[in-house]
PDB file of C-alpha atoms in Angstrom:
ATOM      1  CA  MET K   1     138.392 -33.056 -29.436  1.00 44.00           C
ATOM      2  CA  ASP K   2     136.777 -36.247 -30.775  1.00 49.00           C
ATOM      3  CA  LYS K   3     133.707 -37.598 -29.029  1.00 56.00           C
ATOM      4  CA  ASP K   4     132.278 -41.111 -28.912  1.00 54.00           C
ATOM      5  CA  PRO K   5     130.196 -41.314 -32.134  1.00 62.00           C
ATOM      6  CA  THR K   6     127.849 -43.811 -30.491  1.00 69.00           C
ATOM      7  CA  SER K   7     126.739 -41.393 -27.751  1.00 84.00           C
ATOM      8  CA  PHE K   8     123.974 -38.812 -28.227  1.00 85.00           C
ATOM      9  CA  PHE K   9     126.312 -35.836 -28.055  1.00 86.00           C
ATOM     10  CA  GLY K  10     128.967 -37.691 -30.009  1.00 89.00           C
ATOM     11  CA  ARG K  11     126.595 -38.184 -32.937  1.00 92.00           C
ATOM     12  CA  TRP K  12     125.650 -34.522 -33.006  1.00 93.00           C
ATOM     13  CA  TRP K  13     129.272 -33.461 -32.659  1.00 93.00           C
ATOM     14  CA  ARG K  14     130.090 -35.635 -35.656  1.00 94.00           C
ATOM     15  CA  TYR K  15     127.141 -34.202 -37.611  1.00 94.00           C
ATOM     16  CA  LEU K  16     128.290 -30.639 -36.993  1.00 94.00           C
ATOM     17  CA  HIS K  17     131.853 -31.572 -37.888  1.00 93.00           C
ATOM     18  CA  GLU K  18     130.736 -32.996 -41.232  1.00 93.00           C
ATOM     19  CA  ARG K  19     127.898 -30.687 -42.242  1.00 94.00           C
ATOM     20  CA  PHE K  20     128.312 -27.456 -40.264  1.00 94.00           C
ATOM     21  CA  PRO K  21     131.922 -27.237 -39.049  1.00 92.00           C
ATOM     22  CA  LEU K  22     131.993 -24.485 -36.457  1.00 92.00           C
ATOM     23  CA  HIS K  23     135.736 -23.929 -36.809  1.00 90.00           C
ATOM     24  CA  GLN K  24     135.108 -22.897 -40.425  1.00 88.00           C
ATOM     25  CA  HIS K  25     131.739 -21.169 -40.194  1.00 91.00           C
ATOM     26  CA  GLY K  26     132.247 -19.566 -36.787  1.00 93.00           C
ATOM     27  CA  PRO K  27     134.905 -16.971 -37.738  1.00 93.00           C
ATOM     28  CA  LEU K  28     133.037 -16.057 -40.928  1.00 94.00           C
ATOM     29  CA  ILE K  29     129.769 -15.574 -39.051  1.00 96.00           C
ATOM     30  CA  VAL K  30     131.406 -13.468 -36.330  1.00 96.00           C
ATOM     31  CA  VAL K  31     133.024 -11.180 -38.926  1.00 97.00           C
ATOM     32  CA  PHE K  32     129.771 -11.093 -40.939  1.00 97.00           C
ATOM     33  CA  SER K  33     127.795 -10.071 -37.843  1.00 97.00           C
ATOM     34  CA  PHE K  34     130.334  -7.534 -36.626  1.00 98.00           C
ATOM     35  CA  CYS K  35     130.349  -5.954 -40.077  1.00 97.00           C
ATOM     36  CA  ALA K  36     126.558  -5.601 -40.188  1.00 97.00           C
ATOM     37  CA  VAL K  37     126.323  -3.965 -36.759  1.00 98.00           C
ATOM     38  CA  SER K  38     129.450  -1.851 -37.231  1.00 97.00           C
ATOM     39  CA  PHE K  39     128.496  -0.524 -40.666  1.00 97.00           C
ATOM     40  CA  SER K  40     125.043   0.468 -39.422  1.00 96.00           C
ATOM     41  CA  SER K  41     126.560   2.136 -36.357  1.00 95.00           C
ATOM     42  CA  ALA K  42     129.039   4.035 -38.514  1.00 94.00           C
ATOM     43  CA  ARG K  43     126.286   5.228 -40.850  1.00 93.00           C
ATOM     44  CA  ARG K  44     124.451   6.627 -37.835  1.00 92.00           C
ATOM     45  CA  GLY K  45     127.627   8.418 -36.772  1.00 89.00           C
ATOM     46  CA  ALA K  46     127.663   6.493 -33.499  1.00 90.00           C
ATOM     47  CA  GLY K  47     131.188   5.078 -33.655  1.00 87.00           C
ATOM     48  CA  TRP K  48     132.123   1.572 -32.590  1.00 94.00           C
ATOM     49  CA  PRO K  49     129.212  -0.850 -32.184  1.00 94.00           C
ATOM     50  CA  ASP K  50     127.733  -2.066 -28.919  1.00 95.00           C
ATOM     51  CA  PRO K  51     129.361  -5.451 -28.102  1.00 96.00           C
ATOM     52  CA  ALA K  52     125.971  -6.756 -26.942  1.00 97.00           C
ATOM     53  CA  ALA K  53     124.495  -5.925 -30.355  1.00 97.00           C
ATOM     54  CA  VAL K  54     127.326  -7.806 -32.056  1.00 97.00           C
ATOM     55  CA  ALA K  55     126.741 -10.805 -29.783  1.00 98.00           C
ATOM     56  CA  VAL K  56     122.997 -10.878 -30.530  1.00 98.00           C
ATOM     57  CA  ALA K  57     123.699 -10.592 -34.257  1.00 98.00           C
ATOM     58  CA  ALA K  58     126.369 -13.317 -34.174  1.00 98.00           C
ATOM     59  CA  VAL K  59     124.287 -15.873 -32.262  1.00 98.00           C
ATOM     60  CA  SER K  60     121.216 -15.142 -34.375  1.00 98.00           C
ATOM     61  CA  SER K  61     123.193 -15.369 -37.624  1.00 98.00           C
ATOM     62  CA  LEU K  62     124.747 -18.656 -36.519  1.00 98.00           C
ATOM     63  CA  CYS K  63     121.214 -19.960 -35.982  1.00 98.00           C
ATOM     64  CA  PHE K  64     120.094 -18.697 -39.398  1.00 98.00           C
ATOM     65  CA  PHE K  65     122.900 -20.477 -41.218  1.00 97.00           C
ATOM     66  CA  LEU K  66     122.371 -23.645 -39.184  1.00 97.00           C
ATOM     67  CA  GLN K  67     118.686 -23.508 -40.148  1.00 97.00           C
ATOM     68  CA  LEU K  68     119.642 -23.188 -43.805  1.00 96.00           C
ATOM     69  CA  ARG K  69     121.792 -26.301 -43.496  1.00 96.00           C
ATOM     70  CA  ILE K  70     118.956 -28.199 -41.804  1.00 96.00           C
ATOM     71  CA  ALA K  71     116.472 -27.064 -44.454  1.00 95.00           C
ATOM     72  CA  ASP K  72     118.823 -28.433 -47.116  1.00 93.00           C
ATOM     73  CA  GLU K  73     118.903 -31.794 -45.318  1.00 95.00           C
ATOM     74  CA  PHE K  74     115.131 -32.037 -45.721  1.00 94.00           C
ATOM     75  CA  LYS K  75     115.094 -30.773 -49.317  1.00 90.00           C
ATOM     76  CA  ASP K  76     117.873 -33.121 -50.397  1.00 88.00           C
ATOM     77  CA  ALA K  77     116.793 -36.186 -48.375  1.00 89.00           C
ATOM     78  CA  ALA K  78     115.645 -38.253 -51.356  1.00 88.00           C
ATOM     79  CA  GLU K  79     118.681 -37.374 -53.489  1.00 88.00           C
ATOM     80  CA  ASP K  80     121.027 -38.068 -50.591  1.00 87.00           C
ATOM     81  CA  ARG K  81     119.530 -41.521 -50.080  1.00 90.00           C
ATOM     82  CA  ARG K  82     120.083 -42.286 -53.750  1.00 88.00           C
ATOM     83  CA  TRP K  83     123.370 -40.584 -54.554  1.00 86.00           C
ATOM     84  CA  ARG K  84     125.096 -39.698 -51.269  1.00 89.00           C
ATOM     85  CA  PRO K  85     124.465 -42.506 -48.752  1.00 90.00           C
ATOM     86  CA  TYR K  86     127.666 -41.540 -46.922  1.00 91.00           C
ATOM     87  CA  ARG K  87     126.059 -38.375 -45.537  1.00 92.00           C
ATOM     88  CA  PRO K  88     124.907 -38.291 -41.886  1.00 93.00           C
ATOM     89  CA  VAL K  89     121.139 -38.607 -42.429  1.00 94.00           C
ATOM     90  CA  PRO K  90     121.035 -41.502 -44.929  1.00 93.00           C
ATOM     91  CA  ARG K  91     123.657 -43.464 -43.012  1.00 92.00           C
ATOM     92  CA  GLY K  92     121.677 -43.039 -39.782  1.00 91.00           C
ATOM     93  CA  LEU K  93     124.037 -40.847 -37.748  1.00 93.00           C
ATOM     94  CA  VAL K  94     121.188 -38.384 -37.064  1.00 94.00           C
ATOM     95  CA  SER K  95     117.530 -38.341 -38.081  1.00 94.00           C
ATOM     96  CA  LEU K  96     115.382 -35.756 -39.821  1.00 95.00           C
ATOM     97  CA  ARG K  97     113.226 -35.657 -36.695  1.00 96.00           C
ATOM     98  CA  GLY K  98     116.267 -34.804 -34.612  1.00 96.00           C
ATOM     99  CA  LEU K  99     117.229 -32.103 -37.100  1.00 97.00           C
ATOM    100  CA  ALA K 100     113.713 -30.651 -36.892  1.00 97.00           C
ATOM    101  CA  MET K 101     114.101 -30.433 -33.119  1.00 97.00           C
ATOM    102  CA  LEU K 102     117.467 -28.712 -33.515  1.00 97.00           C
ATOM    103  CA  PHE K 103     115.846 -26.260 -35.940  1.00 97.00           C
ATOM    104  CA  ALA K 104     113.112 -25.501 -33.393  1.00 98.00           C
ATOM    105  CA  ILE K 105     115.638 -24.990 -30.578  1.00 98.00           C
ATOM    106  CA  SER K 106     117.671 -22.560 -32.684  1.00 98.00           C
ATOM    107  CA  ALA K 107     114.514 -20.657 -33.653  1.00 98.00           C
ATOM    108  CA  ALA K 108     113.452 -20.426 -30.001  1.00 98.00           C
ATOM    109  CA  LEU K 109     116.874 -19.013 -29.136  1.00 98.00           C
ATOM    110  CA  GLN K 110     116.559 -16.413 -31.899  1.00 98.00           C
ATOM    111  CA  LEU K 111     113.097 -15.403 -30.712  1.00 98.00           C
ATOM    112  CA  ALA K 112     114.235 -15.121 -27.095  1.00 98.00           C
ATOM    113  CA  LEU K 113     117.145 -12.896 -28.105  1.00 98.00           C
ATOM    114  CA  ALA K 114     114.937 -10.722 -30.310  1.00 98.00           C
ATOM    115  CA  LEU K 115     112.314 -10.291 -27.567  1.00 97.00           C
ATOM    116  CA  TRP K 116     115.036  -9.366 -25.095  1.00 97.00           C
ATOM    117  CA  TRP K 117     116.708  -6.958 -27.510  1.00 96.00           C
ATOM    118  CA  SER K 118     113.852  -4.995 -29.087  1.00 95.00           C
ATOM    119  CA  PRO K 119     110.224  -5.519 -30.201  1.00 94.00           C
ATOM    120  CA  LEU K 120     111.260  -4.156 -33.599  1.00 96.00           C
ATOM    121  CA  GLN K 121     113.877  -6.899 -33.814  1.00 97.00           C
ATOM    122  CA  VAL K 122     111.077  -9.464 -33.642  1.00 97.00           C
ATOM    123  CA  ILE K 123     109.447  -7.969 -36.741  1.00 97.00           C
ATOM    124  CA  VAL K 124     112.692  -8.204 -38.703  1.00 98.00           C
ATOM    125  CA  LEU K 125     113.122 -11.776 -37.453  1.00 98.00           C
ATOM    126  CA  LEU K 126     109.664 -12.723 -38.729  1.00 98.00           C
ATOM    127  CA  ILE K 127     110.512 -11.290 -42.151  1.00 97.00           C
ATOM    128  CA  ALA K 128     113.699 -13.360 -42.292  1.00 98.00           C
ATOM    129  CA  TRP K 129     111.850 -16.472 -41.143  1.00 98.00           C
ATOM    130  CA  ALA K 130     109.182 -15.958 -43.795  1.00 98.00           C
ATOM    131  CA  TYR K 131     111.767 -15.906 -46.580  1.00 97.00           C
ATOM    132  CA  LEU K 132     113.625 -18.866 -45.106  1.00 97.00           C
ATOM    133  CA  ALA K 133     110.360 -20.831 -44.976  1.00 96.00           C
ATOM    134  CA  ALA K 134     109.600 -19.962 -48.603  1.00 96.00           C
ATOM    135  CA  MET K 135     113.091 -21.122 -49.575  1.00 94.00           C
ATOM    136  CA  SER K 136     112.654 -24.345 -47.644  1.00 91.00           C
ATOM    137  CA  PHE K 137     109.630 -25.196 -49.778  1.00 91.00           C
ATOM    138  CA  GLU K 138     111.342 -23.936 -52.956  1.00 91.00           C
ATOM    139  CA  PHE K 139     108.752 -21.133 -53.227  1.00 91.00           C
ATOM    140  CA  GLY K 140     106.190 -23.750 -54.214  1.00 90.00           C
ATOM    141  CA  CYS K 141     107.804 -24.360 -57.610  1.00 93.00           C
ATOM    142  CA  ARG K 142     110.608 -26.871 -57.045  1.00 89.00           C
ATOM    143  CA  GLU K 143     110.569 -28.435 -60.511  1.00 90.00           C
ATOM    144  CA  TRP K 144     110.434 -25.043 -62.233  1.00 94.00           C
ATOM    145  CA  LEU K 145     113.393 -23.768 -60.208  1.00 92.00           C
ATOM    146  CA  ASN K 146     115.413 -26.959 -60.667  1.00 88.00           C
ATOM    147  CA  ALA K 147     115.078 -26.527 -64.420  1.00 90.00           C
ATOM    148  CA  ARG K 148     116.477 -22.968 -64.127  1.00 93.00           C
ATOM    149  CA  PRO K 149     119.714 -23.142 -62.111  1.00 92.00           C
ATOM    150  CA  VAL K 150     120.523 -19.439 -62.387  1.00 94.00           C
ATOM    151  CA  THR K 151     117.082 -18.404 -61.149  1.00 96.00           C
ATOM    152  CA  TYR K 152     117.427 -20.966 -58.363  1.00 94.00           C
ATOM    153  CA  LEU K 153     120.795 -19.512 -57.367  1.00 95.00           C
ATOM    154  CA  LEU K 154     119.648 -15.886 -57.388  1.00 96.00           C
ATOM    155  CA  SER K 155     116.414 -16.548 -55.499  1.00 96.00           C
ATOM    156  CA  HIS K 156     118.173 -18.505 -52.769  1.00 95.00           C
ATOM    157  CA  MET K 157     121.038 -16.050 -52.348  1.00 96.00           C
ATOM    158  CA  LEU K 158     118.605 -13.283 -51.419  1.00 97.00           C
ATOM    159  CA  ILE K 159     118.673 -14.803 -47.940  1.00 97.00           C
ATOM    160  CA  MET K 160     122.173 -13.324 -47.489  1.00 97.00           C
ATOM    161  CA  PRO K 161     121.179  -9.629 -47.532  1.00 97.00           C
ATOM    162  CA  ILE K 162     118.084 -10.510 -45.493  1.00 98.00           C
ATOM    163  CA  VAL K 163     120.218 -12.043 -42.729  1.00 98.00           C
ATOM    164  CA  ASP K 164     122.638  -9.132 -43.050  1.00 98.00           C
ATOM    165  CA  PHE K 165     119.733  -6.694 -42.703  1.00 98.00           C
ATOM    166  CA  TYR K 166     118.759  -8.525 -39.528  1.00 98.00           C
ATOM    167  CA  GLY K 167     122.309  -7.968 -38.298  1.00 98.00           C
ATOM    168  CA  THR K 168     122.106  -4.230 -38.990  1.00 97.00           C
ATOM    169  CA  ALA K 169     118.799  -4.147 -37.098  1.00 97.00           C
ATOM    170  CA  CYS K 170     120.656  -5.272 -33.979  1.00 97.00           C
ATOM    171  CA  ASP K 171     122.133  -1.762 -34.112  1.00 96.00           C
ATOM    172  CA  TRP K 172     119.365   0.524 -35.338  1.00 96.00           C
ATOM    173  CA  ALA K 173     116.329  -1.233 -33.816  1.00 95.00           C
ATOM    174  CA  VAL K 174     117.339  -0.138 -30.302  1.00 93.00           C
ATOM    175  CA  THR K 175     118.657   3.309 -31.233  1.00 91.00           C
ATOM    176  CA  SER K 176     117.088   5.268 -34.080  1.00 88.00           C
ATOM    177  CA  GLY K 177     114.298   2.777 -34.760  1.00 89.00           C
ATOM    178  CA  ARG K 178     114.867   2.943 -38.511  1.00 92.00           C
ATOM    179  CA  PRO K 179     117.593   1.775 -40.907  1.00 93.00           C
ATOM    180  CA  PRO K 180     120.296   4.365 -41.638  1.00 92.00           C
ATOM    181  CA  SER K 181     120.824   5.608 -45.166  1.00 87.00           C
ATOM    182  CA  GLY K 182     123.402   3.920 -47.351  1.00 85.00           C
ATOM    183  CA  LEU K 183     122.485   0.302 -46.647  1.00 94.00           C
ATOM    184  CA  VAL K 184     121.379  -0.604 -50.184  1.00 96.00           C
ATOM    185  CA  ALA K 185     124.887  -0.939 -51.633  1.00 96.00           C
ATOM    186  CA  PHE K 186     126.045  -2.688 -48.454  1.00 97.00           C
ATOM    187  CA  LEU K 187     123.279  -5.278 -48.714  1.00 98.00           C
ATOM    188  CA  GLY K 188     123.999  -5.617 -52.430  1.00 98.00           C
ATOM    189  CA  ALA K 189     127.613  -6.450 -51.595  1.00 98.00           C
ATOM    190  CA  SER K 190     126.314  -9.104 -49.207  1.00 97.00           C
ATOM    191  CA  PHE K 191     124.177 -10.610 -51.976  1.00 98.00           C
ATOM    192  CA  ALA K 192     127.121 -10.693 -54.387  1.00 98.00           C
ATOM    193  CA  THR K 193     129.365 -12.212 -51.726  1.00 98.00           C
ATOM    194  CA  GLY K 194     126.749 -14.906 -51.192  1.00 97.00           C
ATOM    195  CA  LEU K 195     127.076 -15.729 -54.887  1.00 98.00           C
ATOM    196  CA  VAL K 196     130.852 -15.921 -54.479  1.00 98.00           C
ATOM    197  CA  ILE K 197     130.455 -18.436 -51.643  1.00 96.00           C
ATOM    198  CA  GLU K 198     127.826 -20.546 -53.383  1.00 95.00           C
ATOM    199  CA  LEU K 199     129.631 -20.712 -56.719  1.00 97.00           C
ATOM    200  CA  GLY K 200     132.962 -21.270 -54.994  1.00 96.00           C
ATOM    201  CA  ARG K 201     131.796 -24.339 -53.105  1.00 93.00           C
ATOM    202  CA  LYS K 202     130.339 -25.916 -56.252  1.00 94.00           C
ATOM    203  CA  ILE K 203     133.288 -25.617 -58.617  1.00 94.00           C
ATOM    204  CA  ARG K 204     135.369 -28.780 -58.945  1.00 94.00           C
ATOM    205  CA  SER K 205     137.899 -30.335 -61.237  1.00 90.00           C
ATOM    206  CA  PRO K 206     136.381 -33.010 -63.516  1.00 90.00           C
ATOM    207  CA  GLU K 207     137.849 -35.942 -61.555  1.00 89.00           C
ATOM    208  CA  ARG K 208     136.336 -34.613 -58.305  1.00 88.00           C
ATOM    209  CA  GLU K 209     132.772 -34.474 -59.624  1.00 88.00           C
ATOM    210  CA  GLU K 210     130.229 -36.873 -58.078  1.00 84.00           C
ATOM    211  CA  GLU K 211     127.309 -38.497 -59.841  1.00 80.00           C
ATOM    212  CA  GLY K 212     124.063 -36.884 -58.775  1.00 76.00           C
ATOM    213  CA  VAL K 213     125.741 -33.726 -57.407  1.00 81.00           C
ATOM    214  CA  ARG K 214     124.810 -30.616 -59.376  1.00 86.00           C
ATOM    215  CA  THR K 215     127.849 -28.353 -59.527  1.00 92.00           C
ATOM    216  CA  TYR K 216     128.354 -25.247 -61.623  1.00 94.00           C
ATOM    217  CA  SER K 217     131.493 -26.772 -63.102  1.00 94.00           C
ATOM    218  CA  VAL K 218     129.276 -29.523 -64.550  1.00 93.00           C
ATOM    219  CA  LEU K 219     126.543 -27.098 -65.570  1.00 92.00           C
ATOM    220  CA  TRP K 220     128.785 -24.578 -67.323  1.00 95.00           C
ATOM    221  CA  GLY K 221     132.131 -26.322 -67.575  1.00 94.00           C
ATOM    222  CA  PRO K 222     134.982 -25.620 -65.128  1.00 94.00           C
ATOM    223  CA  ARG K 223     136.502 -22.649 -66.961  1.00 95.00           C
ATOM    224  CA  ARG K 224     133.231 -20.838 -67.557  1.00 96.00           C
ATOM    225  CA  ALA K 225     132.127 -21.526 -63.989  1.00 96.00           C
ATOM    226  CA  VAL K 226     135.275 -20.043 -62.473  1.00 97.00           C
ATOM    227  CA  ALA K 227     134.987 -17.045 -64.805  1.00 97.00           C
ATOM    228  CA  TRP K 228     131.492 -16.335 -63.478  1.00 98.00           C
ATOM    229  CA  TRP K 229     132.790 -16.849 -59.952  1.00 98.00           C
ATOM    230  CA  TRP K 230     135.310 -14.080 -60.470  1.00 98.00           C
ATOM    231  CA  VAL K 231     132.669 -11.831 -62.047  1.00 98.00           C
ATOM    232  CA  CYS K 232     130.743 -12.175 -58.784  1.00 98.00           C
ATOM    233  CA  VAL K 233     133.889 -11.248 -56.833  1.00 98.00           C
ATOM    234  CA  ALA K 234     134.276  -8.136 -58.983  1.00 98.00           C
ATOM    235  CA  PHE K 235     130.568  -7.297 -58.560  1.00 98.00           C
ATOM    236  CA  ALA K 236     130.890  -7.639 -54.785  1.00 98.00           C
ATOM    237  CA  ALA K 237     133.976  -5.409 -54.824  1.00 98.00           C
ATOM    238  CA  LEU K 238     132.140  -2.762 -56.843  1.00 98.00           C
ATOM    239  CA  LEU K 239     129.150  -2.747 -54.507  1.00 98.00           C
ATOM    240  CA  GLY K 240     131.487  -2.741 -51.515  1.00 97.00           C
ATOM    241  CA  CYS K 241     133.152   0.363 -52.926  1.00 98.00           C
ATOM    242  CA  LEU K 242     129.749   2.019 -53.385  1.00 97.00           C
ATOM    243  CA  ALA K 243     128.929   1.241 -49.758  1.00 96.00           C
ATOM    244  CA  ALA K 244     132.296   2.680 -48.729  1.00 96.00           C
ATOM    245  CA  TYR K 245     131.569   5.820 -50.757  1.00 95.00           C
ATOM    246  CA  GLU K 246     128.368   6.278 -48.764  1.00 92.00           C
ATOM    247  CA  ALA K 247     130.458   5.958 -45.592  1.00 93.00           C
ATOM    248  CA  ASP K 248     133.154   8.379 -46.870  1.00 94.00           C
ATOM    249  CA  VAL K 249     135.894   5.735 -46.822  1.00 96.00           C
ATOM    250  CA  LEU K 250     136.133   4.946 -50.524  1.00 97.00           C
ATOM    251  CA  ALA K 251     139.907   5.234 -51.055  1.00 97.00           C
ATOM    252  CA  PRO K 252     141.157   2.748 -48.416  1.00 97.00           C
ATOM    253  CA  THR K 253     138.277   0.366 -49.058  1.00 98.00           C
ATOM    254  CA  ALA K 254     138.817   0.409 -52.816  1.00 98.00           C
ATOM    255  CA  ALA K 255     142.539  -0.274 -52.371  1.00 98.00           C
ATOM    256  CA  ILE K 256     141.855  -3.326 -50.197  1.00 98.00           C
ATOM    257  CA  LEU K 257     139.018  -4.749 -52.292  1.00 98.00           C
ATOM    258  CA  ILE K 258     140.784  -4.212 -55.623  1.00 98.00           C
ATOM    259  CA  ALA K 259     143.830  -6.027 -54.252  1.00 98.00           C
ATOM    260  CA  GLY K 260     141.604  -8.866 -53.033  1.00 98.00           C
ATOM    261  CA  ALA K 261     139.801  -9.084 -56.365  1.00 98.00           C
ATOM    262  CA  GLY K 262     143.168  -9.163 -58.111  1.00 98.00           C
ATOM    263  CA  LEU K 263     144.298 -12.130 -56.034  1.00 97.00           C
ATOM    264  CA  ALA K 264     140.967 -13.837 -56.722  1.00 97.00           C
ATOM    265  CA  LEU K 265     141.539 -13.287 -60.445  1.00 98.00           C
ATOM    266  CA  LEU K 266     144.924 -14.986 -60.128  1.00 97.00           C
ATOM    267  CA  MET K 267     143.291 -17.964 -58.388  1.00 96.00           C
ATOM    268  CA  ALA K 268     140.601 -18.143 -61.075  1.00 97.00           C
ATOM    269  CA  TRP K 269     143.210 -18.018 -63.838  1.00 97.00           C
ATOM    270  CA  ARG K 270     145.222 -20.812 -62.224  1.00 96.00           C
ATOM    271  CA  PHE K 271     142.124 -22.981 -61.950  1.00 95.00           C
ATOM    272  CA  ALA K 272     141.085 -22.270 -65.547  1.00 95.00           C
ATOM    273  CA  ARG K 273     144.567 -23.153 -66.771  1.00 94.00           C
ATOM    274  CA  ALA K 274     144.680 -26.453 -64.867  1.00 93.00           C
ATOM    275  CA  PRO K 275     141.318 -27.611 -63.431  1.00 91.00           C
ATOM    276  CA  VAL K 276     142.749 -30.784 -61.930  1.00 90.00           C
ATOM    277  CA  GLY K 277     143.017 -32.451 -58.544  1.00 88.00           C
ATOM    278  CA  ASP K 278     142.047 -30.250 -55.619  1.00 89.00           C
ATOM    279  CA  ALA K 279     142.062 -27.031 -57.631  1.00 91.00           C
ATOM    280  CA  GLY K 280     138.360 -26.622 -56.867  1.00 91.00           C
ATOM    281  CA  LYS K 281     139.109 -26.711 -53.131  1.00 93.00           C
ATOM    282  CA  ARG K 282     141.403 -23.737 -53.613  1.00 95.00           C
ATOM    283  CA  ILE K 283     138.570 -21.784 -55.223  1.00 96.00           C
ATOM    284  CA  GLU K 284     136.349 -22.643 -52.263  1.00 95.00           C
ATOM    285  CA  LEU K 285     139.097 -21.455 -49.911  1.00 95.00           C
ATOM    286  CA  ALA K 286     139.512 -18.263 -51.932  1.00 97.00           C
ATOM    287  CA  ALA K 287     135.756 -17.653 -51.649  1.00 96.00           C
ATOM    288  CA  GLY K 288     135.997 -17.932 -47.867  1.00 95.00           C
ATOM    289  CA  LEU K 289     138.984 -15.598 -47.712  1.00 96.00           C
ATOM    290  CA  TRP K 290     137.195 -13.076 -49.927  1.00 97.00           C
ATOM    291  CA  THR K 291     134.219 -13.191 -47.573  1.00 97.00           C
ATOM    292  CA  LEU K 292     136.438 -12.481 -44.572  1.00 96.00           C
ATOM    293  CA  LEU K 293     138.170  -9.676 -46.450  1.00 98.00           C
ATOM    294  CA  ILE K 294     135.109  -7.779 -47.630  1.00 98.00           C
ATOM    295  CA  TYR K 295     133.216  -8.021 -44.349  1.00 98.00           C
ATOM    296  CA  ALA K 296     136.260  -7.150 -42.237  1.00 97.00           C
ATOM    297  CA  THR K 297     136.941  -4.181 -44.506  1.00 98.00           C
ATOM    298  CA  LEU K 298     133.387  -2.824 -44.473  1.00 97.00           C
ATOM    299  CA  GLY K 299     133.136  -3.399 -40.737  1.00 97.00           C
ATOM    300  CA  LEU K 300     136.460  -1.888 -39.683  1.00 97.00           C
ATOM    301  CA  VAL K 301     137.452   0.818 -42.165  1.00 97.00           C
ATOM    302  CA  PRO K 302     134.417   3.112 -41.563  1.00 95.00           C
ATOM    303  CA  GLN K 303     135.335   3.113 -37.856  1.00 93.00           C
ATOM    304  CA  LEU K 304     138.969   4.161 -38.353  1.00 87.00           C
TER     305      LEU K 304
END
């Protein structure tokens, strides 16, 4: 439902619609969170996860990803003023001060949930916050990282397994008090899936490129960029299969993920053959569908 863009809540509704659309991110974050809690629960041999644990993980993860978006608004403020004046902050829809307040509110909600859930959860939260803070300040070497796009990508995508680890802690922090075995491959699959998402949203056809926007299709060329995107899909599938092996559900998981990777390969081939029009949007959509597939698979199959 549209809201009056001149009202306080209307402006923030519009901001979320443009920069953090809940109808797109919400389902992904719920599946992501369910997967983290469910996989940890399955590795402990405890069966289906506690719904309260899933809820804590989902709300906390939503806050994490909102905080990442807000951090980007601050990091990109100067570039947005110069190259992207249509975005909410440079055009005056919301202010950086208002975004800082929203960041603080989301962090307070995370802390309240962690304190309510388990003291150990607070420790994991502080670890995640520490990495997020380091990312927000580009690890103190912004120019160095900007000159090395691959290093920039890899260093920033480490936040994905960290947030996923926080999600698993919503299970084990209140039960065994320590992470179950077999999480390394699972967290690796989360890292690789983060690469799939990040590459997928920055691959465009040449006529859809914008001046001042650094995309991987500009950096590497559209065909090479989509090839690397699919390599990341395959890497995520491999690590997902290793995680499934640890959970004794390799065969069904491999069948699902290989089929998904095959469809992703078809999408990549179609883009490489004709990188025109909205072909890049289809890669971004495929990245989102892959994310739903791998997390739903790793969350559900070990429980069946």
